mmCIF file of C-alpha atoms in Angstrom:
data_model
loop_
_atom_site.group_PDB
_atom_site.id
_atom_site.type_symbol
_atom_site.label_atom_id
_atom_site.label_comp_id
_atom_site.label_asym_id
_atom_site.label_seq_id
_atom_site.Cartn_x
_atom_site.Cartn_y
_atom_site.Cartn_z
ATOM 1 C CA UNK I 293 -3.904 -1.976 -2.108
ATOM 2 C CA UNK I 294 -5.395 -5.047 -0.756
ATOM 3 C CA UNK I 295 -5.067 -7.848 -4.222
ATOM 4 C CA UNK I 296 -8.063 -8.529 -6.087
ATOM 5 C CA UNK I 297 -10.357 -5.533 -4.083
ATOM 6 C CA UNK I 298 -11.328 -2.002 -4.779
ATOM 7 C CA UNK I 299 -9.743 -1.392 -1.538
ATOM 8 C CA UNK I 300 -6.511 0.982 -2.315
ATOM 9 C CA UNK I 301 -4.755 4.326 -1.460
ATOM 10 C CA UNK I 302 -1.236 6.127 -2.264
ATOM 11 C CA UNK I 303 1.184 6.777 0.160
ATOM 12 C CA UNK I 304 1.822 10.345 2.117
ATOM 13 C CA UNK I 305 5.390 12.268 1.302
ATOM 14 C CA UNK I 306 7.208 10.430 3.776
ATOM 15 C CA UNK I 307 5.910 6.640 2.737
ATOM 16 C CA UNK I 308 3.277 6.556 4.703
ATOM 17 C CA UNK I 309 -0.001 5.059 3.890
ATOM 18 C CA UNK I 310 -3.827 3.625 6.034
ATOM 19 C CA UNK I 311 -6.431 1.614 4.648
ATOM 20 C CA UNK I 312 -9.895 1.448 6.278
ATOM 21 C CA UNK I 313 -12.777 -0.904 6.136
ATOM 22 C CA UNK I 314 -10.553 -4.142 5.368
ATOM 23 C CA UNK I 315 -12.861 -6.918 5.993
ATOM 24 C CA UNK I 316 -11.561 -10.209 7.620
ATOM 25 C CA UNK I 317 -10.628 -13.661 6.062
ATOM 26 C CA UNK I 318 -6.999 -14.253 4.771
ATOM 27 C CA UNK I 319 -5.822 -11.018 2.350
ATOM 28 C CA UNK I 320 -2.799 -10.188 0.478
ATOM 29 C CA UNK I 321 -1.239 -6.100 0.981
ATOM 30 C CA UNK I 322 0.182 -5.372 -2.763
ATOM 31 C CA UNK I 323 2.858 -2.436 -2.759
ATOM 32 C CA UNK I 324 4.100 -1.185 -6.062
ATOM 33 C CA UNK I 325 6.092 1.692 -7.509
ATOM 34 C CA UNK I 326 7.658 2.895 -10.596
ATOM 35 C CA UNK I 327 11.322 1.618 -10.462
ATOM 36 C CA UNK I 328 11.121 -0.336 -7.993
ATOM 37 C CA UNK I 329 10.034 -3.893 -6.899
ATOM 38 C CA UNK I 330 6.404 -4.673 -5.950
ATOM 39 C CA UNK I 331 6.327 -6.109 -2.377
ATOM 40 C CA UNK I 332 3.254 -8.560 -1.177
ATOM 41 C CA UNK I 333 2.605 -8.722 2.485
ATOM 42 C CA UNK I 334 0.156 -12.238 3.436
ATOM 43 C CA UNK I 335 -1.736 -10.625 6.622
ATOM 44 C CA UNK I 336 -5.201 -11.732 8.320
ATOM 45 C CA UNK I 337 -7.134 -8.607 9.506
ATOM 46 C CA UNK I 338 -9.308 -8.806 12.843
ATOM 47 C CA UNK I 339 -12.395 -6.730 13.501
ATOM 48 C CA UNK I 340 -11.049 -3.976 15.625
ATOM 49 C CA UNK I 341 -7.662 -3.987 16.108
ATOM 50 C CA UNK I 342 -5.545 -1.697 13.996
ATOM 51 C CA UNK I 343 -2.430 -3.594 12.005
ATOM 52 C CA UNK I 344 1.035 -2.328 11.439
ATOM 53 C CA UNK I 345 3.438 -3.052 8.518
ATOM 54 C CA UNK I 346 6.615 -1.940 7.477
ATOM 55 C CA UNK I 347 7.566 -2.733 3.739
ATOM 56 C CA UNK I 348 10.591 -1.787 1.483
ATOM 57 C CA UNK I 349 10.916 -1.505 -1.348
ATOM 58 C CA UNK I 350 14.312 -2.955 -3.460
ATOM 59 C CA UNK I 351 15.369 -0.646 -6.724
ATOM 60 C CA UNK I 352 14.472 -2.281 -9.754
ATOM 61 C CA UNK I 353 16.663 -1.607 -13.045
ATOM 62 C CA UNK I 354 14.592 -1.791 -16.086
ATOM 63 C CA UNK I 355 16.586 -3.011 -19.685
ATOM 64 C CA UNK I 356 14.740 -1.331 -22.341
ATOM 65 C CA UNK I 357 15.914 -0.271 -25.370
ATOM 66 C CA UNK I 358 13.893 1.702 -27.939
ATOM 67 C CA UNK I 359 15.682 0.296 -30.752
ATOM 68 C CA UNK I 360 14.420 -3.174 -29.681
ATOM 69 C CA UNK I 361 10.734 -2.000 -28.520
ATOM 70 C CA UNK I 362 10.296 -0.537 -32.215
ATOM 71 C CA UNK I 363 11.508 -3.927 -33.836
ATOM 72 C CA UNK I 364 9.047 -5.732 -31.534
ATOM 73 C CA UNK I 365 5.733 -4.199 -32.802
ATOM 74 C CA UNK I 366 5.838 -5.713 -36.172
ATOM 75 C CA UNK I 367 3.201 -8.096 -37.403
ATOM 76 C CA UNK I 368 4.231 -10.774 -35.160
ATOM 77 C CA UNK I 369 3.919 -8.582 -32.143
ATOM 78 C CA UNK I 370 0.400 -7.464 -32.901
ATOM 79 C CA UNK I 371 -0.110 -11.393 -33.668
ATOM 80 C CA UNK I 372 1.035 -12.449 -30.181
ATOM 81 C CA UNK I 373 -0.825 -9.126 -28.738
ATOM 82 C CA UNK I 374 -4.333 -10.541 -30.241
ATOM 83 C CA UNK I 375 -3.236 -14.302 -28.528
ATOM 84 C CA UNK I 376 -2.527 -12.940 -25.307
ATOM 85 C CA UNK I 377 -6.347 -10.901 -25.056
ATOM 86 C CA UNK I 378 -7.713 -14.137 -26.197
ATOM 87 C CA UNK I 379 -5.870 -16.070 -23.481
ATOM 88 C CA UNK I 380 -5.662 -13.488 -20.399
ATOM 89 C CA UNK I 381 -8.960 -11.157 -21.222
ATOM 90 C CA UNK I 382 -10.956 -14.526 -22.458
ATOM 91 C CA UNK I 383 -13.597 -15.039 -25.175
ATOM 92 C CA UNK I 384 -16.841 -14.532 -23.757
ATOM 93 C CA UNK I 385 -19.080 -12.161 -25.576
ATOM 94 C CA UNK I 386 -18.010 -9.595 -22.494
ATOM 95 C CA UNK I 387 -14.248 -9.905 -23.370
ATOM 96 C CA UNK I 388 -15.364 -8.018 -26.466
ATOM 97 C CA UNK I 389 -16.420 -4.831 -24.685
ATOM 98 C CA UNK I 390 -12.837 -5.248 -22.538
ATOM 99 C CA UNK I 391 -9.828 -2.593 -23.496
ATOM 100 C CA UNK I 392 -6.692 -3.102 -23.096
ATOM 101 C CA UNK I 393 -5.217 0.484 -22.586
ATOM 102 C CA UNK I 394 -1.356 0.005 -22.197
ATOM 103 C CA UNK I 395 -0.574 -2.610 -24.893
ATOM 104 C CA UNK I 396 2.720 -0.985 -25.047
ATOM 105 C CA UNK I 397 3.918 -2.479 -21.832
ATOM 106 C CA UNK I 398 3.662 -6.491 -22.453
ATOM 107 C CA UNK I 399 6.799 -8.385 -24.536
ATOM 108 C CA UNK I 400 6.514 -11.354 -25.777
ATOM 109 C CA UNK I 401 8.352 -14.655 -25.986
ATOM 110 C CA UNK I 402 7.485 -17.446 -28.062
ATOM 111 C CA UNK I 403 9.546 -20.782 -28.300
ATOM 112 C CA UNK I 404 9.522 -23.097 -31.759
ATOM 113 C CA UNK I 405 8.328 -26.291 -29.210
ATOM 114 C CA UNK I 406 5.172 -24.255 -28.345
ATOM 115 C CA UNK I 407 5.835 -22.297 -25.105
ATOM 116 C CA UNK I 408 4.342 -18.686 -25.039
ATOM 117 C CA UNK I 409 4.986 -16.289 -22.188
ATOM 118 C CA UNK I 410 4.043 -12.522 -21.636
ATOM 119 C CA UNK I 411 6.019 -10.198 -19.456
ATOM 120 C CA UNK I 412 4.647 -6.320 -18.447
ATOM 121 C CA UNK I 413 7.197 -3.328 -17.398
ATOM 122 C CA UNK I 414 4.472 -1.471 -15.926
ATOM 123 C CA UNK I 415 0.881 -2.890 -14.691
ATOM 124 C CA UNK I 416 -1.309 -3.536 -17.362
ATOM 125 C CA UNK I 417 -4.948 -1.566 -17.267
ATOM 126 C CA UNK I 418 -7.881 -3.175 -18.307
ATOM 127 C CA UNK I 419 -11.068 -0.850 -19.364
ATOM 128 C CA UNK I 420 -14.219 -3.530 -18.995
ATOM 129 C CA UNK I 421 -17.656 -1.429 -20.085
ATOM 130 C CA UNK I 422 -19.413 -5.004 -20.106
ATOM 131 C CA UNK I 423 -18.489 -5.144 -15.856
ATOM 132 C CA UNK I 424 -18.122 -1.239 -15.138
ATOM 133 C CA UNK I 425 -14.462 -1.386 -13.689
ATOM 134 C CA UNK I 426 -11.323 -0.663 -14.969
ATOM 135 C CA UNK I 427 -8.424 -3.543 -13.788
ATOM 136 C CA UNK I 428 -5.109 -2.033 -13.027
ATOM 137 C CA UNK I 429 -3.475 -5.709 -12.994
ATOM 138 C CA UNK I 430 0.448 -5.908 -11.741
ATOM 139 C CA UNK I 431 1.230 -9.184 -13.842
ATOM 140 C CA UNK I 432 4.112 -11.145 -12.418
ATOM 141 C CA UNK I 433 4.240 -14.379 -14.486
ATOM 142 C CA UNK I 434 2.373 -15.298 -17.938
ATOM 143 C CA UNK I 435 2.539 -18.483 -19.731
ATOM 144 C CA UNK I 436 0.994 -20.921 -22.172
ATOM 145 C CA UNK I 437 2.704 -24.233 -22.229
ATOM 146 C CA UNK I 438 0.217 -27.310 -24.322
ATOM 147 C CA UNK I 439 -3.219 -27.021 -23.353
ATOM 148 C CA UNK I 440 -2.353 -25.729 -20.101
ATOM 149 C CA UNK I 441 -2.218 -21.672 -19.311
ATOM 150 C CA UNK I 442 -1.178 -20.291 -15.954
ATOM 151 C CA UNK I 443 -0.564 -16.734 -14.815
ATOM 152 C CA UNK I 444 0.026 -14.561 -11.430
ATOM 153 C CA UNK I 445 -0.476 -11.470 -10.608
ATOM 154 C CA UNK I 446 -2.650 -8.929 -8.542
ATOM 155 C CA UNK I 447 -5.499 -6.869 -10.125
ATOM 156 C CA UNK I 448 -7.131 -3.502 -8.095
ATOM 157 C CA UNK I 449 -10.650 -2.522 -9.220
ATOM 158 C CA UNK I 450 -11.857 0.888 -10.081
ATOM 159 C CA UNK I 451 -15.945 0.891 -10.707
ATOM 160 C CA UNK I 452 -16.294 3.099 -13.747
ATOM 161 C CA UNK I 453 -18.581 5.351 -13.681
ATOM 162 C CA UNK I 454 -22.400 5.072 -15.805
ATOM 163 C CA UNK I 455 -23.118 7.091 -18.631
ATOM 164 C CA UNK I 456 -27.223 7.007 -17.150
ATOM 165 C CA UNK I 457 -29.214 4.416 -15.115
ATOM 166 C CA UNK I 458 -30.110 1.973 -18.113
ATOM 167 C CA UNK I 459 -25.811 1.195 -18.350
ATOM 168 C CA UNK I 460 -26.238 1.051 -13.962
ATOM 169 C CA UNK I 461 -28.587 -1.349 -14.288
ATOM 170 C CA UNK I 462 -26.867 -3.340 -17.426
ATOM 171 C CA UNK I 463 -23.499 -3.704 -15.828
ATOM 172 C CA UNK I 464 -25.546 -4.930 -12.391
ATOM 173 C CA UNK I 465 -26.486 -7.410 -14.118
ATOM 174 C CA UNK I 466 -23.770 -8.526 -16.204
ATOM 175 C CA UNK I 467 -22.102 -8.892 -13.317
ATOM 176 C CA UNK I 468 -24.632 -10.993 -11.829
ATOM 177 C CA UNK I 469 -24.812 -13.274 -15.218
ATOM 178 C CA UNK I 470 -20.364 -13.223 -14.057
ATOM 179 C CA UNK I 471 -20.638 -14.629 -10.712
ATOM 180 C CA UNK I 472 -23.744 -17.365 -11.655
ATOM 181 C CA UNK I 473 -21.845 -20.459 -12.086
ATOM 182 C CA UNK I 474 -18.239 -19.115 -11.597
ATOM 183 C CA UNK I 475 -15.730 -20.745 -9.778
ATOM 184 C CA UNK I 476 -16.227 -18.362 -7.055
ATOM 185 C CA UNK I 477 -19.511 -18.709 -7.103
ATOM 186 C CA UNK I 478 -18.817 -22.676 -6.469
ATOM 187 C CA UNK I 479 -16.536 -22.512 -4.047
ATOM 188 C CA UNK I 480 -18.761 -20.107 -1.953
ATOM 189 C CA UNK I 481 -21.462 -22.171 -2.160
ATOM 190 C CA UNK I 482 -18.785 -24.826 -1.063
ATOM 191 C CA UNK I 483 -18.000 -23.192 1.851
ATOM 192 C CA UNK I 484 -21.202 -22.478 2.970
ATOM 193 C CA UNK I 485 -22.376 -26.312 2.521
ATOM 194 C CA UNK I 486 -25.253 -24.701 -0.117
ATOM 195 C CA UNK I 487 -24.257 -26.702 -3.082
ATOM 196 C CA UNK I 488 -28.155 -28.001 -4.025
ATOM 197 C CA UNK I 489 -29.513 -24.398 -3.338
ATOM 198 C CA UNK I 490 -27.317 -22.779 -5.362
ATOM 199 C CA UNK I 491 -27.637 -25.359 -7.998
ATOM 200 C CA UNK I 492 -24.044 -27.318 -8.295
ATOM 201 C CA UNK I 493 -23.757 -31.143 -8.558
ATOM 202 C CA UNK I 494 -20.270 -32.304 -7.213
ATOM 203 C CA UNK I 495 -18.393 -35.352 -8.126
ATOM 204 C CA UNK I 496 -15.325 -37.290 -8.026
ATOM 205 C CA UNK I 497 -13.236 -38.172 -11.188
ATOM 206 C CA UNK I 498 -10.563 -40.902 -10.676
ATOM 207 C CA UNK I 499 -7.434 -39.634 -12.262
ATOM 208 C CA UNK I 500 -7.858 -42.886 -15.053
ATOM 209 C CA UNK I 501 -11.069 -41.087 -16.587
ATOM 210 C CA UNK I 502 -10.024 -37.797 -16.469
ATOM 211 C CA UNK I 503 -8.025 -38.422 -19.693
ATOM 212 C CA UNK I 504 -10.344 -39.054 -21.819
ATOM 213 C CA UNK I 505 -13.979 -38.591 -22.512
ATOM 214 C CA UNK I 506 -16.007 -39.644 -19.250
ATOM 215 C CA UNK I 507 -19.655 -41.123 -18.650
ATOM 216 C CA UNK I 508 -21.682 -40.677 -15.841
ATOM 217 C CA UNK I 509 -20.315 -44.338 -15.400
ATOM 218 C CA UNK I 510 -17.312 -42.644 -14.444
ATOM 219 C CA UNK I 511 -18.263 -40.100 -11.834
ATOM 220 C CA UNK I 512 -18.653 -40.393 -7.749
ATOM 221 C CA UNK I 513 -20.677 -38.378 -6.150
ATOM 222 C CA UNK I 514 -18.852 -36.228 -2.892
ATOM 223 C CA UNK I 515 -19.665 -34.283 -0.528
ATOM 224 C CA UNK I 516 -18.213 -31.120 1.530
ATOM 225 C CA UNK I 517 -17.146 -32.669 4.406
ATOM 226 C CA UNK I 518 -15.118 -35.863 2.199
ATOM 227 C CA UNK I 519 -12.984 -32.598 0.989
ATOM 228 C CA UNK I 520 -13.275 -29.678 2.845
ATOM 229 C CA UNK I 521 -12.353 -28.404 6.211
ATOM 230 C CA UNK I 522 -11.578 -25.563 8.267
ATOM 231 C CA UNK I 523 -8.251 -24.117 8.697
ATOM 232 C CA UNK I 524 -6.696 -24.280 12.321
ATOM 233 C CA UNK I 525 -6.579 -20.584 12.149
ATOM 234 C CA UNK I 526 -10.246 -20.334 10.940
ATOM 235 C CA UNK I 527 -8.972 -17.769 8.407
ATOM 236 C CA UNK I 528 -9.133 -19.845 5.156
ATOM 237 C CA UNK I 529 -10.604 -23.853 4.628
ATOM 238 C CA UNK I 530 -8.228 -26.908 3.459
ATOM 239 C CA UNK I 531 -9.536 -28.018 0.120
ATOM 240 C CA UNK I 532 -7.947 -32.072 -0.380
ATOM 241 C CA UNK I 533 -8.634 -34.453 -3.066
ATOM 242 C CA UNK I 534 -6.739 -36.744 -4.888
ATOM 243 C CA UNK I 535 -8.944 -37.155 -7.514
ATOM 244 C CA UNK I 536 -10.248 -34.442 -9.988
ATOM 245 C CA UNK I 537 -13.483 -33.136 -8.943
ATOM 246 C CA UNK I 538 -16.522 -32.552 -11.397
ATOM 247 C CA UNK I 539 -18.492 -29.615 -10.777
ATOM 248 C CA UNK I 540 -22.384 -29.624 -12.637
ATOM 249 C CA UNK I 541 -23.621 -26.547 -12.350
ATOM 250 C CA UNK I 542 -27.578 -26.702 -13.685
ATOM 251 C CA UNK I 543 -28.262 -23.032 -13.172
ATOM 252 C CA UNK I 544 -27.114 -21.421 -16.233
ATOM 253 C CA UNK I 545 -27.022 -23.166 -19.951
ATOM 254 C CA UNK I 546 -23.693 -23.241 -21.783
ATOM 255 C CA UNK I 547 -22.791 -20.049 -24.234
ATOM 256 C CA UNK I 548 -22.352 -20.698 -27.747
ATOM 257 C CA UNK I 549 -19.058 -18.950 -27.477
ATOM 258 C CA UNK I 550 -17.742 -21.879 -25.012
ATOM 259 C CA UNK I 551 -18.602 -24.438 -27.605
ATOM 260 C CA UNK I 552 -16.586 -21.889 -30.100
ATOM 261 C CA UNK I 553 -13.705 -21.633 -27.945
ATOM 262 C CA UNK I 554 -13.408 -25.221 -26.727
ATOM 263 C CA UNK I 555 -13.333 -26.312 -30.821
ATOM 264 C CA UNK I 556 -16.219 -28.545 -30.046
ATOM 265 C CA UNK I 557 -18.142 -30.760 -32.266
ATOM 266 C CA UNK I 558 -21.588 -30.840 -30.604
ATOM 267 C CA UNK I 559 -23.421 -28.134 -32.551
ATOM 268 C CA UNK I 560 -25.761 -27.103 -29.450
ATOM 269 C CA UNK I 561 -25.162 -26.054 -26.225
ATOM 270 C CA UNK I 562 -25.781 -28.156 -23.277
ATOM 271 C CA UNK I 563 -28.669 -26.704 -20.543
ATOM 272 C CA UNK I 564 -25.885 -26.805 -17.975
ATOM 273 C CA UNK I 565 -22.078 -26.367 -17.386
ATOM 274 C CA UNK I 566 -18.945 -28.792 -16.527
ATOM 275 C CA UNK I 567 -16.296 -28.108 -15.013
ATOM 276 C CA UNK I 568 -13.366 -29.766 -13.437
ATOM 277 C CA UNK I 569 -10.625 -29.058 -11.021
ATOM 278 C CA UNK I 570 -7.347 -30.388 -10.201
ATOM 279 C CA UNK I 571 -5.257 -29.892 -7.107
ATOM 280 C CA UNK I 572 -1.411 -29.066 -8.370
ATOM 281 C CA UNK I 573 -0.839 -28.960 -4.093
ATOM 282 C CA UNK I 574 -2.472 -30.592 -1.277
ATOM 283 C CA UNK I 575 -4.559 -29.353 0.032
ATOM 284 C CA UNK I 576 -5.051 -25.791 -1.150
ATOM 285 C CA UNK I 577 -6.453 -23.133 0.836
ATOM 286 C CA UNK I 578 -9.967 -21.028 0.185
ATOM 287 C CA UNK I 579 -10.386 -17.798 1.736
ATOM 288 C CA UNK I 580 -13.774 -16.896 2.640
ATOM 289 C CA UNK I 581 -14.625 -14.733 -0.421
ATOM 290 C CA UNK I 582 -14.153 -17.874 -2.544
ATOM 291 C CA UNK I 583 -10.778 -17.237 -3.868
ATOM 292 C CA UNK I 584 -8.116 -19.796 -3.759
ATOM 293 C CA UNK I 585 -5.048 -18.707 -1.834
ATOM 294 C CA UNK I 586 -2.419 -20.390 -3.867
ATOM 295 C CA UNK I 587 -1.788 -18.971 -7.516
ATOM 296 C CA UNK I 588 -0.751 -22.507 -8.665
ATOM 297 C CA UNK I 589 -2.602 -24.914 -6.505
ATOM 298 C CA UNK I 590 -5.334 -25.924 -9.132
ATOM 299 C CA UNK I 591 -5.854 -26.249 -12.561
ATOM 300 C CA UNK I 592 -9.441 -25.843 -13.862
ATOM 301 C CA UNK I 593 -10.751 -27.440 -16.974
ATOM 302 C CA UNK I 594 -13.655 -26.986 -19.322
ATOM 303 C CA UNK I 595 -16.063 -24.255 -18.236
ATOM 304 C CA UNK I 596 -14.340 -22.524 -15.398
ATOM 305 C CA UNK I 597 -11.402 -23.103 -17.760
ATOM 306 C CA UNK I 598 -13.060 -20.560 -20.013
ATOM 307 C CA UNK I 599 -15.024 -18.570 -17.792
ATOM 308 C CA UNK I 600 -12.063 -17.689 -15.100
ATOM 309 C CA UNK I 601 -10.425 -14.961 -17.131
ATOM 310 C CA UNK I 602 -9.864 -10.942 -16.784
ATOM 311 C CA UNK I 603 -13.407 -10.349 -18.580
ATOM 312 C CA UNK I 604 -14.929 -11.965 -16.107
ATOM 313 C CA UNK I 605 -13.354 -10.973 -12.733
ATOM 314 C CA UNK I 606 -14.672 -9.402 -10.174
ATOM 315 C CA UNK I 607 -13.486 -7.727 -7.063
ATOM 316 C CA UNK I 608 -13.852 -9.393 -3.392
ATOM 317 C CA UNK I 609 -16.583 -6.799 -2.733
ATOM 318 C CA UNK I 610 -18.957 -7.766 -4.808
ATOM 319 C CA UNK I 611 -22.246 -9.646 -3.278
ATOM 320 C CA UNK I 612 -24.717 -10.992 -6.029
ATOM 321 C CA UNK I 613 -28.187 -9.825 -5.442
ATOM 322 C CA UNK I 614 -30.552 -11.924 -3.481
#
């Protein structure tokens, strides 16, 4: 399956396997099966001309032990089970209508110093009635270190089906109120040098004020072409900064639920949403649906900090409404 789409198929007897209607832009081929390793392939596809890959597969020796998997699920497992939704899934009023379906697939780890880290034998399925999909995601790396949590991995998307034309119209536009203000929905607008239209003040934050609580003293107004530019390839754009960026968006309020989850002490929420960003790599690399390339290359604070989980993904075919 192509990561992050609701582009996928299963192979023929012999291995064999086509996918149709991949669009271009920079894309990552995902190949997974039971027992055996799960293979990525980094390919950009061009309108017309067919694309050939070979890709094997290495055996993969699982160590389980029912013994062990039975002495896992005791309180602290379904402790660490309820942390790892709250982290991964999120906790926005639509991570409460998420499922997770396999449970029985993730171990935990947790360290006395603070470090917690999730591992999965199999993929682990999502069911999200607030979105309409269900998220097979094939998790490769899970951990909560500090403040700071960071994951890979590569989730297909399977559009559930509507109980009647009132849930149709619902999960349209949940998944609107998903994409308004996201970081996708930034770096699109980034991309496409429609910042103002789309509502998004962007700043810079020198690296002294981003550690503590910052004024609009502080902040530096930028631009898209003081960070951004195009790839040689034209496939993806170079995103560079050395400083963290600010991102205002003014076209959605803050929820309730961020002020919640960010143990804040202002009582109401603010008419519009902060975020900020910080490169881990320079530069990083934006594909033209928005998503950054790297798994690592930033870490996002504040609102896309609580906004950019599994509740509120969607896949690279989705198009808001104009």
């Amino acid at each position: 399956f192509v990561a992050e789409s609701m582009n996928g198929t299963v192979t023929d007897s012999t291995g064999r396997f086509r996918l149709d209607e991949v669009h271009p832009g920079a894309k990552r081929l995902y190949v997974s099966r039971v027992g055996y390793a799960n293979e990525a392939v980094d390919f950009d596809p061009t309108p017309g001309r067919t694309q050939v890959f070979t890709v094997r597969l290495a055996p993969e020796v699982l160590e389980t032990s029912p013994v062990t998997v039975s002495a896992e699920r005791d309180e602290a497992w379904y402790e660490r089970l309820d942390r790892f939704k709250r982290l991964f899934v999120g906790a926005s009023g639509f991570a409460e209508k998420c499922r997770l379906v396999n449970p029985e697939v993730l171990r935990f780890e947790e360290k006395w110093w603070g470090t917690f880290k999730a591992q999965a034998e199999k993929p682990v399925v999502i069911e999200n009635r607030a979105l309409g999909y269900r998220l097979t995601y094939f998790l490769k790396e899970f951990e909560k270190s500090g403040s700071v949590v960071r994951w890979d991995g590569e989730p297909l998307f399977d559009p559930l089906t509507p109980q009647d034309s009132s849930q149709a119209a619902r999960w349209r536009q949940n998944r609107r109120e998903a994409y308004r203000g996201s970081l996708r929905h930034f770096l699109r607008a980034l991309l496409d040098d429609r910042l103002k239209e789309e509502q998004f003040e962007l700043y810079r934050l020198p690296r002294a004020s981003a550690f503590r609580h910052t004024s609009r003293a502080d902040r530096m107004p930028t631009s898209r072409d003081h960070i951004l530019e195009p790839s040689p390839d034209d496939s993806t754009y170079h995103l560079d900064v050395r400083d963290r960026l600010e991102v205002v968006y003014r076209g959605e309020p803050e929820s309730e639920l961020y002020l919640e989850w960010a143990d804040h002490s202002r009582r109401a929420p603010r008419d519009h949403q902060t975020s900020q960003i910080e490169l881990n790599e320079h530069p990083i690399h934006i594909d033209p649906y928005g998503e950054i390339v790297e798994p690592y290359g930033a870490t996002l604070y504040r609102y896309f900090a609580f906004t950019t989980r599994m509740s509120k993904r969607l896949p690279r075919e989705y198009e808001p409404p104009e």
